[in-house]
Amino acid sequence: MTDYDLLEKQLRALLKNEHDPLANTANFVGLLYDALPDINWLGVYVLRGEELVLGPFQGKPACVRLPLGQGVCGTAAIRQQSVLVPDVEAFPGHIVCDTASKSEVVVPLLLENRVLGVLDIDSPSLARFGEDDRKGLEKLCAVFVGDLSGKSAGDFI
Ligand code: SME
């Protein structure tokens, strides 16, 4: 099981001395991709108008623009809630970027009640993500956004 408390400490240490949102987002993504087992893609999409636009990520090149309200990412963004998908083929409107992906979790990046974007993680295994992951990832996203907002007044990437 992933040690989310340790990851939180590592994330805080990584963000502490740097104020650039792009650099901090890149390191946030790198930290998580390296630490989480059994994943094939992890990245951030940034909300720009009515679309989520691809930001820093690790994995194969991915879809660049995702419409708000569609797919797993667009659904998490519009609901302002995390979405756990145990089987992507069973999720209506799932947007395929890599056919290797079998399950997915998307966590919105929320600054107060505003969606800045989402964190999206794909796994080649079915039902890879559970409640422990959702809780741990939501905490990490809150730390990440809190740090961003303190340093760049929500001016995300
Ligand atoms: N599957 C996502 C699209 C993004 S990729 O997985 C990187 C979705 O349905 O929103």
Coordinates of C-alpha atoms and ligand atoms in Angstrom, one line a residue:
M1 CA 0.0 0.0 0.0
T2 CA 1.2 3.5 -0.8
D3 CA 2.5 5.5 2.1
Y4 CA 0.6 8.8 1.5
D5 CA 1.9 10.4 4.7
L6 CA 5.4 10.0 3.5
L7 CA 4.5 11.3 0.1
E8 CA 2.9 14.3 1.7
K9 CA 6.2 15.1 3.5
Q10 CA 8.2 14.6 0.3
L11 CA 5.8 16.9 -1.6
R12 CA 6.0 19.6 1.0
A13 CA 9.8 19.4 0.9
L14 CA 9.8 19.6 -2.9
L15 CA 7.5 22.6 -3.1
K16 CA 9.0 24.5 -0.1
N17 CA 11.8 26.5 -1.8
E18 CA 10.3 27.0 -5.3
H19 CA 7.6 29.4 -6.3
D20 CA 7.3 28.7 -10.0
P21 CA 3.9 26.9 -10.6
L22 CA 5.1 25.1 -13.7
A23 CA 8.2 23.7 -12.0
N24 CA 6.2 22.7 -9.0
T25 CA 3.5 21.0 -11.1
A26 CA 6.2 19.1 -13.0
N27 CA 7.8 17.9 -9.7
F28 CA 4.4 17.0 -8.2
V29 CA 3.7 14.7 -11.2
G30 CA 7.2 13.3 -11.1
L31 CA 7.0 12.4 -7.4
L32 CA 3.7 10.6 -7.8
Y33 CA 4.6 8.8 -11.0
D34 CA 7.7 7.4 -9.4
A35 CA 6.0 6.4 -6.1
L36 CA 2.8 4.8 -7.3
P37 CA 3.0 1.2 -8.4
D38 CA 1.1 -0.3 -11.3
I39 CA 0.3 2.9 -13.3
N40 CA 1.0 3.7 -16.9
W41 CA 0.1 7.4 -17.0
L42 CA -0.1 10.3 -14.6
G43 CA -0.6 14.0 -15.3
V44 CA -2.3 17.2 -14.7
Y45 CA -4.9 18.9 -17.0
V46 CA -5.4 22.6 -16.5
L47 CA -8.9 24.2 -16.9
R48 CA -8.8 26.8 -19.7
G49 CA -12.3 28.2 -20.5
E50 CA -14.5 25.2 -21.1
E51 CA -11.7 22.8 -21.8
L52 CA -9.1 20.8 -19.8
V53 CA -5.7 21.3 -21.5
L54 CA -2.8 18.9 -21.0
G55 CA -0.1 20.0 -18.6
P56 CA 2.9 18.2 -17.1
F57 CA 2.6 14.4 -17.2
Q58 CA 4.5 11.2 -17.3
G59 CA 3.6 8.4 -19.7
K60 CA 2.8 8.2 -23.4
P61 CA 1.7 11.4 -25.2
A62 CA -2.0 11.9 -24.5
C63 CA -5.1 13.7 -25.7
V64 CA -4.4 17.5 -25.4
R65 CA -7.9 18.9 -25.0
L66 CA -10.8 17.3 -23.0
P67 CA -14.2 19.0 -22.9
L68 CA -15.6 20.0 -19.5
G69 CA -18.4 17.6 -18.5
Q70 CA -17.2 14.7 -20.7
G71 CA -15.0 11.7 -20.0
V72 CA -13.6 10.9 -16.6
C73 CA -11.6 14.1 -16.3
G74 CA -14.4 16.4 -17.5
T75 CA -16.8 14.7 -15.1
A76 CA -14.6 15.1 -12.1
A77 CA -14.0 18.7 -13.0
I78 CA -17.7 19.6 -13.4
R79 CA -18.8 17.7 -10.2
Q80 CA -15.8 19.1 -8.3
Q81 CA -15.4 15.5 -6.9
S82 CA -13.0 12.7 -7.4
V83 CA -14.0 9.9 -9.7
L84 CA -12.8 6.3 -9.3
V85 CA -13.3 4.2 -12.4
P86 CA -12.6 0.5 -11.7
D87 CA -13.1 -0.4 -15.4
V88 CA -12.8 2.3 -18.0
E89 CA -14.8 0.4 -20.6
A90 CA -17.8 0.5 -18.2
F91 CA -17.6 4.3 -17.8
P92 CA -20.0 6.1 -20.3
G93 CA -18.1 8.6 -22.4
H94 CA -14.6 7.5 -21.2
I95 CA -12.0 9.2 -23.5
V96 CA -9.4 6.7 -24.6
C97 CA -5.8 8.1 -24.8
D98 CA -3.9 4.8 -24.3
T99 CA -5.6 1.5 -24.9
A100 CA -3.4 0.0 -22.1
S101 CA -5.3 1.9 -19.5
K102 CA -7.9 -0.3 -17.7
S103 CA -8.8 1.7 -14.6
E104 CA -8.5 5.4 -13.7
V105 CA -8.8 7.9 -10.9
V106 CA -9.3 11.6 -11.4
V107 CA -9.0 14.2 -8.5
P108 CA -10.1 17.8 -9.1
L109 CA -7.6 20.5 -8.2
L110 CA -9.8 22.8 -6.1
L111 CA -8.9 26.3 -4.9
E112 CA -11.8 27.2 -2.6
N113 CA -14.7 26.5 -4.9
R114 CA -12.8 27.0 -8.1
V115 CA -11.5 24.1 -10.3
L116 CA -8.0 24.8 -11.5
G117 CA -7.7 21.5 -13.2
V118 CA -7.5 17.8 -12.5
L119 CA -4.9 15.1 -11.6
D120 CA -5.5 12.1 -13.8
I121 CA -3.9 8.6 -13.1
D122 CA -4.3 5.6 -15.3
S123 CA -3.5 1.9 -14.5
P124 CA -3.0 -1.1 -16.8
S125 CA -4.8 -3.2 -14.1
L126 CA -8.6 -3.3 -13.4
A127 CA -9.7 -1.7 -10.1
R128 CA -6.2 -0.5 -9.3
F129 CA -7.5 2.5 -7.2
G130 CA -9.4 2.3 -3.9
E131 CA -10.7 4.5 -1.2
D132 CA -7.3 4.8 0.4
D133 CA -5.9 6.1 -2.8
R134 CA -8.7 8.6 -3.2
K135 CA -8.2 10.0 0.3
G136 CA -4.4 10.1 0.0
L137 CA -4.5 11.7 -3.4
E138 CA -7.1 14.3 -2.4
K139 CA -4.8 15.3 0.5
L140 CA -1.8 15.6 -1.8
C141 CA -3.8 17.7 -4.2
A142 CA -5.0 20.0 -1.4
V143 CA -1.3 20.5 -0.3
F144 CA -0.3 21.1 -3.9
V145 CA -3.0 23.6 -4.6
G146 CA -2.5 25.3 -1.2
D147 CA 1.1 25.8 -2.0
L148 CA 0.3 27.1 -5.5
S149 CA -2.2 29.6 -4.2
G150 CA 0.1 30.9 -1.5
K151 CA 2.8 31.6 -4.1
S152 CA 1.1 32.6 -7.3
A153 CA -2.3 33.7 -6.2
G154 CA -4.0 30.9 -8.1
D155 CA -2.3 31.9 -11.3
F156 CA -2.0 28.2 -12.3
I157 CA 0.7 27.4 -14.9
Ligands
SME1 N1 -9.4 8.9 -19.9 C1 -9.5 10.3 -19.7 C2 -8.7 11.1 -20.7 C3 -7.3 11.4 -20.4 S1 -6.2 10.2 -20.5 O1 -6.6 9.0 -19.7 C4 -4.7 10.6 -20.2 C5 -10.9 10.8 -19.6 O2 -11.8 10.0 -19.9 O3 -11.2 11.9 -19.3

